Coordinates of C-alpha atoms and ligand atoms in Angstrom, one line a residue:
Chain A
M1 CA 21.8 10.2 -31.7
K2 CA 21.9 6.4 -31.9
P3 CA 22.5 3.9 -29.0
A4 CA 25.9 2.4 -28.6
P5 CA 26.2 -1.2 -29.8
F6 CA 24.9 -4.0 -27.6
E7 CA 24.2 -7.7 -27.7
Y8 CA 20.5 -8.5 -27.9
H9 CA 18.9 -11.3 -25.9
A10 CA 15.2 -12.3 -26.1
P11 CA 14.6 -15.0 -23.5
E12 CA 11.2 -16.6 -23.3
T13 CA 11.1 -17.6 -19.7
I14 CA 11.8 -15.8 -16.4
A15 CA 14.4 -18.4 -15.5
D16 CA 16.3 -17.7 -18.7
A17 CA 16.0 -13.9 -18.2
V18 CA 17.4 -14.0 -14.6
G19 CA 20.1 -16.5 -15.8
L20 CA 21.3 -13.9 -18.4
L21 CA 21.1 -11.1 -15.9
A22 CA 23.2 -13.2 -13.4
Q23 CA 25.7 -14.1 -16.1
H24 CA 26.3 -10.6 -17.4
G25 CA 25.9 -8.7 -14.1
D26 CA 26.2 -4.9 -14.4
D27 CA 26.8 -5.1 -18.1
A28 CA 23.2 -6.2 -18.7
K29 CA 19.9 -4.3 -18.4
P30 CA 16.4 -5.5 -18.8
L31 CA 14.4 -3.9 -21.7
A32 CA 10.7 -3.7 -21.0
G33 CA 8.5 -1.2 -23.0
G34 CA 11.6 0.8 -23.8
Q35 CA 9.8 4.1 -23.3
S36 CA 12.4 5.3 -20.8
L37 CA 15.4 3.1 -21.5
V38 CA 15.6 3.6 -25.2
P39 CA 15.6 7.5 -24.9
L40 CA 18.5 7.1 -22.4
L41 CA 20.4 4.8 -24.7
S42 CA 19.8 7.1 -27.7
L43 CA 20.9 10.2 -25.9
R44 CA 24.0 8.2 -24.8
L45 CA 23.2 9.0 -21.2
T46 CA 23.8 5.3 -20.6
R47 CA 25.0 2.2 -22.4
F48 CA 25.0 -1.5 -21.7
D49 CA 26.8 -4.4 -23.5
H50 CA 23.7 -6.6 -23.1
L51 CA 20.0 -5.9 -23.3
V52 CA 17.7 -8.6 -22.0
D53 CA 14.4 -8.0 -23.8
L54 CA 11.5 -9.1 -21.6
N55 CA 8.8 -8.8 -24.3
K56 CA 8.8 -12.5 -25.3
I57 CA 8.2 -13.7 -21.7
G58 CA 4.4 -14.4 -21.7
A59 CA 4.4 -15.3 -18.0
L60 CA 5.3 -11.7 -17.1
S61 CA 2.0 -10.3 -18.5
G62 CA -1.4 -10.4 -17.0
I63 CA -3.7 -9.3 -14.1
S64 CA -4.9 -11.7 -11.5
R65 CA -6.3 -11.8 -7.9
D66 CA -4.5 -13.4 -5.0
N67 CA -5.3 -13.2 -1.3
G68 CA -6.8 -9.7 -1.2
H69 CA -4.4 -8.3 -3.8
V70 CA -4.5 -7.5 -7.5
V71 CA -1.3 -8.9 -8.9
I72 CA -0.1 -7.3 -12.1
G73 CA 2.7 -8.9 -14.1
A74 CA 5.7 -6.6 -14.7
M75 CA 5.3 -6.7 -18.5
T76 CA 1.6 -5.8 -18.5
R77 CA 1.2 -2.7 -20.6
H78 CA -0.1 0.6 -19.1
R79 CA -2.8 0.6 -21.7
A80 CA -4.0 -2.9 -20.7
V81 CA -4.4 -1.8 -17.1
E82 CA -6.0 1.5 -18.1
L83 CA -8.7 -0.4 -20.2
D84 CA -9.3 -3.3 -17.8
P85 CA -12.7 -2.6 -16.2
S86 CA -11.9 -4.8 -13.1
I87 CA -9.1 -2.4 -12.1
A88 CA -11.5 0.5 -11.8
T89 CA -13.4 -1.4 -9.1
S90 CA -10.6 -3.3 -7.4
V91 CA -7.8 -0.7 -7.4
P92 CA -9.5 2.6 -8.2
M93 CA -6.5 4.8 -7.4
L94 CA -4.5 2.9 -10.0
A95 CA -7.2 3.3 -12.6
A96 CA -7.4 7.0 -11.9
A97 CA -3.6 7.4 -12.3
M98 CA -3.2 5.5 -15.6
P99 CA -4.5 8.2 -18.1
W100 CA -2.0 10.7 -16.6
I101 CA 1.0 8.6 -17.9
G102 CA 2.4 10.1 -21.1
H103 CA 0.2 9.7 -24.2
F104 CA -1.7 6.7 -25.5
Q105 CA 1.2 5.7 -27.8
I106 CA 3.5 5.6 -24.8
R107 CA 1.0 3.6 -22.7
N108 CA 0.6 1.1 -25.6
R109 CA 4.3 0.0 -25.0
G110 CA 5.2 1.2 -21.5
T111 CA 4.8 -1.4 -18.8
I112 CA 3.8 -1.4 -15.1
G113 CA 7.1 -3.1 -14.1
G114 CA 9.1 -0.6 -16.2
S115 CA 7.6 2.4 -14.6
I116 CA 8.0 1.0 -11.1
A117 CA 11.6 -0.2 -11.7
H118 CA 12.6 3.1 -13.4
A119 CA 11.4 5.0 -10.2
D120 CA 11.2 8.4 -11.8
P121 CA 10.4 10.9 -8.9
A122 CA 7.7 12.5 -11.1
A123 CA 6.1 9.2 -12.2
E124 CA 2.6 8.2 -11.2
L125 CA 2.9 4.5 -10.5
P126 CA 5.6 4.7 -7.8
A127 CA 3.3 7.2 -5.9
V128 CA 0.3 4.8 -6.3
A129 CA 2.4 1.9 -5.1
A130 CA 3.6 3.9 -2.1
A131 CA 0.1 5.2 -1.3
L132 CA -1.4 1.7 -1.3
D133 CA 1.5 -0.1 0.3
A134 CA 1.9 -2.3 -2.7
E135 CA 4.4 -5.2 -2.6
L136 CA 6.9 -5.6 -5.3
E137 CA 7.9 -9.1 -6.3
I138 CA 11.5 -9.5 -7.2
T139 CA 13.0 -12.6 -8.8
S140 CA 16.5 -13.8 -9.2
K141 CA 18.3 -17.1 -9.7
S142 CA 18.1 -17.7 -6.0
G143 CA 14.3 -17.2 -5.7
V144 CA 11.5 -14.8 -5.2
R145 CA 11.3 -12.0 -2.6
R146 CA 8.7 -9.4 -1.8
V147 CA 9.6 -5.9 -0.9
A148 CA 7.2 -3.3 0.6
A149 CA 6.9 -0.1 -1.5
A150 CA 8.2 1.9 1.5
D151 CA 11.5 0.0 1.3
F152 CA 11.5 -0.4 -2.5
F153 CA 12.0 3.3 -3.6
Q154 CA 15.4 4.3 -2.3
G155 CA 16.2 7.5 -4.3
T156 CA 15.9 9.2 -7.6
F157 CA 15.9 6.3 -10.2
M158 CA 17.1 4.0 -7.4
T159 CA 15.2 0.9 -6.1
A160 CA 15.7 -2.2 -4.1
I161 CA 16.3 -4.2 -7.3
D162 CA 19.8 -5.6 -7.2
T163 CA 22.1 -6.7 -10.1
G164 CA 20.8 -10.0 -11.4
E165 CA 17.3 -9.3 -10.2
L166 CA 14.1 -8.8 -12.1
L167 CA 10.9 -7.1 -11.0
T168 CA 8.3 -9.8 -11.8
A169 CA 5.0 -8.4 -10.4
A170 CA 3.4 -5.7 -8.4
R171 CA 0.8 -6.6 -5.8
F172 CA -1.8 -3.9 -5.0
P173 CA -4.0 -4.5 -1.9
V174 CA -7.8 -4.3 -2.5
W175 CA -9.5 -2.0 0.0
G176 CA -13.0 -2.8 1.5
K177 CA -16.4 -1.3 1.4
G178 CA -16.7 2.3 2.3
S179 CA -13.4 3.2 0.6
G180 CA -12.9 5.9 -2.0
F181 CA -9.9 7.1 -4.0
A182 CA -8.6 10.0 -6.1
F183 CA -5.5 10.8 -8.1
T184 CA -4.7 14.1 -9.6
E185 CA -1.6 16.0 -10.8
F186 CA -0.5 19.2 -12.5
A187 CA 1.6 19.3 -15.7
R188 CA 2.1 22.2 -18.0
R189 CA 1.2 20.1 -21.1
S190 CA -1.0 17.0 -21.4
G191 CA 1.2 13.9 -21.2
D192 CA 4.3 15.6 -19.7
F193 CA 5.8 14.4 -16.5
A194 CA 4.0 16.3 -13.7
I195 CA 5.3 19.1 -11.6
A196 CA 3.4 17.6 -8.6
G197 CA 0.7 15.0 -8.1
V198 CA -1.1 13.2 -5.3
G199 CA -3.0 10.0 -4.6
V200 CA -5.5 9.7 -1.8
G201 CA -7.4 6.7 -0.4
L202 CA -10.0 6.9 2.5
E203 CA -12.0 4.2 4.0
A204 CA -14.9 4.9 6.4
T205 CA -17.1 2.8 8.7
G206 CA -20.3 4.3 10.1
G207 CA -19.3 7.7 8.7
K208 CA -15.9 7.7 10.5
I209 CA -12.6 7.4 8.7
T210 CA -10.8 4.1 9.6
R211 CA -8.1 4.1 7.0
A212 CA -6.3 6.9 5.2
A213 CA -3.4 7.0 2.7
I214 CA -1.9 10.1 1.0
A215 CA 1.2 10.0 -1.2
F216 CA 2.8 12.8 -3.2
M217 CA 4.9 12.5 -6.4
G218 CA 7.3 15.1 -7.7
M219 CA 7.8 16.4 -4.2
G220 CA 11.1 14.7 -3.4
P221 CA 13.4 12.0 -4.7
V222 CA 10.9 9.2 -3.9
P223 CA 7.1 9.2 -3.3
V224 CA 6.3 10.9 0.0
R225 CA 3.6 9.5 2.3
A226 CA 1.9 12.1 4.5
T227 CA 1.8 10.0 7.6
D228 CA 0.9 12.8 10.1
A229 CA -2.1 13.8 8.0
E230 CA -3.1 10.2 7.6
K231 CA -3.0 9.7 11.4
A232 CA -4.9 12.9 12.0
L233 CA -7.7 11.7 9.7
L234 CA -8.5 8.5 11.7
G235 CA -11.8 8.8 13.5
V236 CA -12.8 12.0 11.7
S237 CA -16.3 12.2 10.3
I238 CA -16.0 11.8 6.5
A239 CA -18.9 14.2 5.9
S240 CA -17.3 17.1 7.7
L241 CA -13.7 16.6 6.5
D242 CA -11.8 19.9 6.3
A243 CA -9.9 19.0 3.2
A244 CA -8.0 22.3 3.0
A245 CA -6.7 22.0 6.6
V246 CA -5.7 18.3 6.0
A247 CA -4.0 19.2 2.8
R248 CA -1.8 21.8 4.5
V249 CA -0.7 19.3 7.1
A250 CA -0.1 16.6 4.4
V251 CA 2.1 18.8 2.3
G252 CA 4.2 19.5 5.4
A253 CA 5.6 16.0 5.0
T254 CA 7.3 17.0 1.7
D255 CA 10.6 18.8 1.1
P256 CA 10.6 19.5 -2.7
T257 CA 13.4 21.1 -4.6
G258 CA 13.0 23.7 -7.2
D259 CA 14.0 23.2 -10.9
V260 CA 13.5 24.8 -14.3
H261 CA 9.8 23.8 -14.2
A262 CA 8.8 25.1 -10.8
S263 CA 10.3 26.6 -7.6
A264 CA 10.0 24.6 -4.4
A265 CA 7.5 27.2 -3.1
N266 CA 5.4 26.9 -6.2
R267 CA 5.5 23.1 -6.0
T268 CA 4.3 23.3 -2.4
K269 CA 1.4 25.6 -3.4
I270 CA 0.4 23.3 -6.3
A271 CA 0.6 20.2 -4.2
T272 CA -1.5 21.7 -1.4
H273 CA -4.2 22.6 -3.8
L274 CA -4.1 19.1 -5.5
A275 CA -4.2 17.4 -2.1
E276 CA -7.3 19.4 -1.2
Q277 CA -9.0 18.4 -4.4
A278 CA -8.1 14.8 -4.1
L279 CA -9.2 14.6 -0.4
T280 CA -12.5 16.1 -1.3
R281 CA -13.0 13.7 -4.2
A282 CA -11.8 10.6 -2.3
A283 CA -14.2 11.5 0.6
S284 CA -17.2 11.8 -1.7
N285 CA -16.3 8.5 -3.5
A286 CA -16.0 6.8 -0.1
A287 CA -19.4 8.1 1.0
A288 CA -20.9 6.9 -2.3
N289 CA -19.3 3.4 -1.6
A290 CA -20.7 3.2 2.0
Chain B
M1 CA 28.4 -6.5 -32.8
S2 CA 26.9 -9.2 -35.0
E3 CA 24.0 -8.5 -37.3
V4 CA 20.8 -10.4 -37.2
T5 CA 18.2 -11.1 -39.8
V6 CA 14.7 -9.7 -39.4
H7 CA 11.5 -10.2 -41.4
M8 CA 8.4 -8.1 -41.2
S9 CA 5.5 -7.1 -43.3
V10 CA 5.5 -3.4 -44.0
N11 CA 2.3 -2.0 -45.5
G12 CA 1.5 -5.5 -46.7
T13 CA 4.9 -6.1 -48.4
A14 CA 7.2 -8.7 -47.0
R15 CA 10.6 -7.2 -46.0
R16 CA 13.8 -8.8 -44.9
G17 CA 17.0 -7.2 -43.7
R18 CA 20.2 -7.6 -41.8
V19 CA 20.4 -5.2 -38.9
E20 CA 22.6 -4.4 -35.9
P21 CA 20.5 -4.9 -32.8
R22 CA 20.9 -1.2 -32.0
K23 CA 19.1 -0.1 -35.2
T24 CA 15.8 1.4 -34.4
L25 CA 12.6 0.3 -36.1
A26 CA 12.4 3.9 -37.5
D27 CA 15.8 3.7 -39.1
F28 CA 15.0 0.2 -40.5
L29 CA 11.7 1.4 -42.0
R30 CA 13.3 4.5 -43.6
E31 CA 16.6 3.0 -44.8
D32 CA 15.7 -0.6 -45.6
C33 CA 12.0 -0.4 -46.4
V34 CA 11.6 2.9 -48.4
A35 CA 9.0 4.0 -45.8
T36 CA 10.4 7.5 -45.6
S37 CA 7.1 8.8 -44.3
V38 CA 8.5 7.8 -40.9
H39 CA 10.0 11.1 -39.8
L40 CA 12.5 11.5 -37.1
A41 CA 12.7 14.7 -35.0
C42 CA 13.4 14.1 -31.4
E43 CA 14.4 10.4 -31.5
H44 CA 13.3 10.1 -27.8
G45 CA 9.6 9.6 -27.8
V46 CA 8.3 13.1 -27.4
C47 CA 7.3 14.4 -30.8
G48 CA 5.3 11.6 -32.3
A49 CA 6.6 12.1 -35.9
C50 CA 7.8 8.5 -36.1
T51 CA 4.6 6.9 -34.9
V52 CA 3.7 3.7 -36.8
I53 CA 1.2 0.9 -36.2
V54 CA 2.9 -2.3 -35.0
D55 CA 0.6 -5.4 -35.0
G56 CA -2.4 -3.1 -34.6
V57 CA -0.9 -0.9 -31.9
A58 CA 0.3 2.7 -32.4
S59 CA 3.9 2.9 -31.2
R60 CA 6.9 5.2 -31.4
S61 CA 9.2 3.6 -34.0
C62 CA 12.2 5.5 -32.5
L63 CA 11.7 3.7 -29.2
M64 CA 11.7 0.1 -30.6
F65 CA 14.6 -1.8 -32.1
A66 CA 14.1 -3.4 -35.5
V67 CA 14.9 -6.8 -33.9
Q68 CA 12.0 -6.4 -31.6
A69 CA 9.6 -6.1 -34.6
D70 CA 10.8 -9.3 -36.2
G71 CA 7.7 -11.1 -37.5
A72 CA 5.5 -8.1 -37.0
S73 CA 3.1 -6.3 -39.3
I74 CA 3.8 -2.6 -39.6
T75 CA 1.6 0.1 -41.1
T76 CA 3.2 3.5 -41.9
A77 CA 1.5 6.6 -43.4
E78 CA 2.2 5.1 -46.9
G79 CA 0.0 2.2 -45.9
L80 CA -3.0 4.4 -45.1
A81 CA -3.6 5.3 -48.8
N82 CA -6.3 3.5 -50.8
P83 CA -5.2 0.6 -52.9
D84 CA -5.4 2.8 -56.0
G85 CA -3.0 5.2 -54.5
S86 CA -5.5 7.9 -53.7
L87 CA -5.5 9.4 -50.2
G88 CA -7.2 7.4 -47.4
I89 CA -9.9 9.0 -45.3
V90 CA -7.7 10.4 -42.6
Q91 CA -5.1 11.6 -45.1
D92 CA -7.7 13.3 -47.2
A93 CA -9.3 15.0 -44.1
F94 CA -5.9 16.6 -43.3
R95 CA -5.8 18.0 -46.8
Q96 CA -9.4 19.1 -46.9
C97 CA -9.2 20.8 -43.5
H98 CA -5.7 22.4 -43.8
G99 CA -4.4 20.1 -41.1
L100 CA -0.8 20.7 -42.3
Q101 CA 1.6 23.3 -43.4
C102 CA 5.2 22.1 -43.8
G103 CA 4.0 18.5 -43.5
F104 CA 6.8 17.3 -41.3
C105 CA 4.6 16.1 -38.5
T106 CA 1.8 14.9 -40.8
P107 CA 2.7 11.2 -41.2
G108 CA 2.9 10.7 -37.5
F109 CA -0.4 12.5 -37.0
V110 CA -2.3 10.5 -39.7
V111 CA -1.1 7.3 -38.1
S112 CA -1.9 8.3 -34.6
V113 CA -5.3 9.7 -35.6
T114 CA -6.1 6.5 -37.5
A115 CA -5.4 4.4 -34.4
F116 CA -7.2 6.9 -32.2
L117 CA -10.4 6.8 -34.3
Q118 CA -10.3 3.0 -34.4
E119 CA -10.8 3.0 -30.6
N120 CA -13.1 6.0 -30.4
A121 CA -15.1 6.5 -33.6
D122 CA -17.1 9.4 -32.3
P123 CA -14.8 11.5 -30.1
S124 CA -15.7 14.7 -28.3
L125 CA -13.6 17.8 -28.8
E126 CA -11.9 17.2 -25.5
E127 CA -11.1 13.6 -26.4
I128 CA -9.7 14.7 -29.7
R129 CA -7.4 17.2 -28.0
E130 CA -6.2 14.5 -25.6
G131 CA -5.9 12.0 -28.6
I132 CA -3.5 14.3 -30.5
A133 CA -1.5 15.4 -27.5
G134 CA 1.2 12.9 -28.3
N135 CA 2.1 14.5 -31.6
L136 CA 3.7 17.9 -31.9
C137 CA 3.2 20.3 -34.7
R138 CA 5.3 23.5 -35.0
C139 CA 3.2 25.1 -37.8
T140 CA -0.5 24.8 -37.7
G141 CA -1.6 25.7 -34.2
Y142 CA -3.6 22.5 -34.2
Q143 CA -7.0 24.0 -35.2
G144 CA -6.9 22.5 -38.7
I145 CA -5.8 19.2 -37.3
I146 CA -8.7 19.1 -34.8
K147 CA -11.1 19.8 -37.7
A148 CA -9.4 17.1 -39.8
V149 CA -10.0 14.6 -37.0
Q150 CA -13.7 15.6 -36.8
H151 CA -14.0 15.5 -40.5
A152 CA -12.4 12.0 -40.7
A153 CA -14.7 10.7 -37.9
A154 CA -17.7 12.1 -39.7
T155 CA -16.6 10.6 -43.1
M156 CA -16.1 7.2 -41.5
A157 CA -19.6 7.4 -40.0
G158 CA -21.0 8.4 -43.4
T159 CA -21.9 12.0 -42.4
P160 CA -19.0 14.2 -43.7
T161 CA -20.2 17.5 -42.4
A162 CA -17.8 18.2 -39.7
M163 CA -15.4 20.2 -41.9
T164 CA -17.1 23.4 -40.9
T165 CA -17.6 22.4 -37.2
S166 CA -16.2 25.1 -35.0
T167 CA -13.4 24.3 -32.6
E168 CA -14.0 27.5 -30.6
G169 CA -15.5 27.6 -27.2
N170 CA -13.1 25.4 -25.3
Ligands
FAD1 C1 7.0 11.2 -24.3 C2 7.0 10.4 -23.0 C3 6.2 10.8 -22.0 C4 6.1 10.1 -20.8 N1 5.4 10.5 -19.8 C5 5.3 9.8 -18.6 C6 4.6 10.3 -17.5 O1 3.9 11.3 -17.6 N2 4.6 9.5 -16.4 C7 5.3 8.4 -16.3 O2 5.3 7.7 -15.2 N3 6.1 7.9 -17.3 C8 6.1 8.6 -18.5 N4 6.9 8.2 -19.5 C9 7.7 7.0 -19.3 C10 6.9 5.7 -19.6 O3 5.8 5.6 -18.7 C11 7.7 4.5 -19.5 O4 7.0 3.5 -20.1 C12 8.1 4.0 -18.1 O5 8.6 4.9 -17.3 C13 9.1 2.8 -18.2 O6 8.4 1.7 -18.6 P1 9.0 0.8 -19.8 O7 8.2 -0.4 -19.7 O8 8.9 1.6 -21.0 O9 10.5 0.5 -19.3 P2 11.9 0.6 -20.0 O10 12.0 1.9 -20.6 O11 12.1 -0.6 -20.9 O12 12.8 0.4 -18.8 C14 13.0 1.4 -17.8 C15 14.0 1.0 -16.7 O13 13.4 0.0 -15.9 C16 14.2 -1.2 -16.0 N5 13.2 -2.3 -16.0 C17 12.1 -2.4 -16.8 N6 11.4 -3.5 -16.5 C18 12.1 -4.1 -15.5 C19 11.8 -5.3 -14.7 N7 10.8 -6.0 -14.9 N8 12.7 -5.6 -13.7 C20 13.8 -4.8 -13.5 N9 14.1 -3.7 -14.2 C21 13.2 -3.4 -15.2 C22 15.0 -1.1 -17.3 O14 16.2 -1.9 -17.2 C23 15.2 0.4 -17.3 O15 16.3 0.7 -16.5 C24 6.9 8.9 -20.7 C25 7.7 8.4 -21.7 C26 7.7 9.2 -22.9 C27 8.6 8.7 -24.1
FES2 S1 11.2 10.9 -33.4 FE1 10.1 9.3 -32.4 S2 8.8 10.4 -31.1 FE2 10.1 12.0 -31.9
FES3 S1 2.8 21.1 -40.4 FE1 4.8 21.7 -39.9 S2 5.2 20.7 -38.0 FE2 3.1 20.3 -38.4

């Protein structure tokens, strides 16, 4: 099918874009990489009178460092982040997650901001943002605000972005020495949205875990942090980590639903196994980084 | 809604058209630029049949609007042939290695494989499998396609022996 008619706007500045979004309210939608929005338009699952194309706004693309964070502009393509060697050392969990997103042709167009704003429960980047306590920078005519990932993802495809607002950047904290990360997932075919996935970050000082982050995707309407398991990990010797036991505790934080792809029980089993793998890999990466 | 004028270079030929903003790049290429190698199956990004190269980047033409490609340089499967009209390296490899049966998926494959080999001239079997994962084929079972990618890579490197390389053992 073809999309319903719309009026096309291609502003060149953030100010013009938020001006258009303010002017047209709920009748307008930002168009980023189009890899999720255009299918929805073409299937007539949604329609808007105005599309505000962000692709001409140069200021929305790019990767920079600011105050212990890597700041990624909303229109930075997935592929640019995947191929940027600095991301592999500064935000390794993000680098590990990138190749799991769709196919290279999708990553060529898809954007960091689009994935986070779209908030698909089975998407990688919301889980990474949740695991790392990323901050999301939201801009409107009245200014810029920052929202913590924990408050940003509010439900399936629902975020803290209000009408008239634009996600302008994502800020990922850079962890210190002794940190190690892993990201893994399970999908039936390469490039499909995953049945379940998990990101793990561990930081150790003198062999003892001082910081832990575990987030699941596909295991609920929003990314799920395994806070009990994270707390239980503090002070534990990284060399004698019982990954299987921690994984079982971690998955207890989730409450998945079954669908045509996998039952809830099957998802839980898969997620437990993935968490064990990711904990083991993150621990060995942390030890290697000591 | 009002139409807008777009200009683009399609396989080296300057094209101009009046389009509704909702017209996809795929439809513009097929209907206004005689680039009917651009095949449409799913029209929502999954199958890869509509893949074209936009300013050097392999993209789904069903997920872009023609207005977004205003001023861009587009290459479709037609543009991968040699100037004399004979098959280009990737196209020829698909023919040599039985990389197609009905041929519906083939234009998307040859475009994707061309872009893939530009970034990775000497891919492993594993990398080839990953590289073609964004294109679906309902006929071949992919073995001939994998051979075609190996053959094209070898031809580009000047050692066209891969045609007989086994894809077993993975
Ligand atoms: C075949 C296929 C496979 C895929 N597989 C995966 C996968 O495995 N994992 C995955 O995570 N994704 C996958 N995707 C989706 C892909 O990653 C999308 O690129 C991404 O979800 C949306 O990014 P986009 O830039 O294309 O956004 P768009 O599609 O342009 O926009 C998506 C939504 O976000 C809104 N939006 C975009 N940018 C902003 C902004 N800056 N501020 C406010 N709102 C904004 C739009 O209005 C729209 O509602 C797949 C897509 C396809 C077609
Ligand atoms: S028609 Fe574009 S990906 Fe299927
Ligand atoms: S050859 Fe028929 S779909 Fe691939």
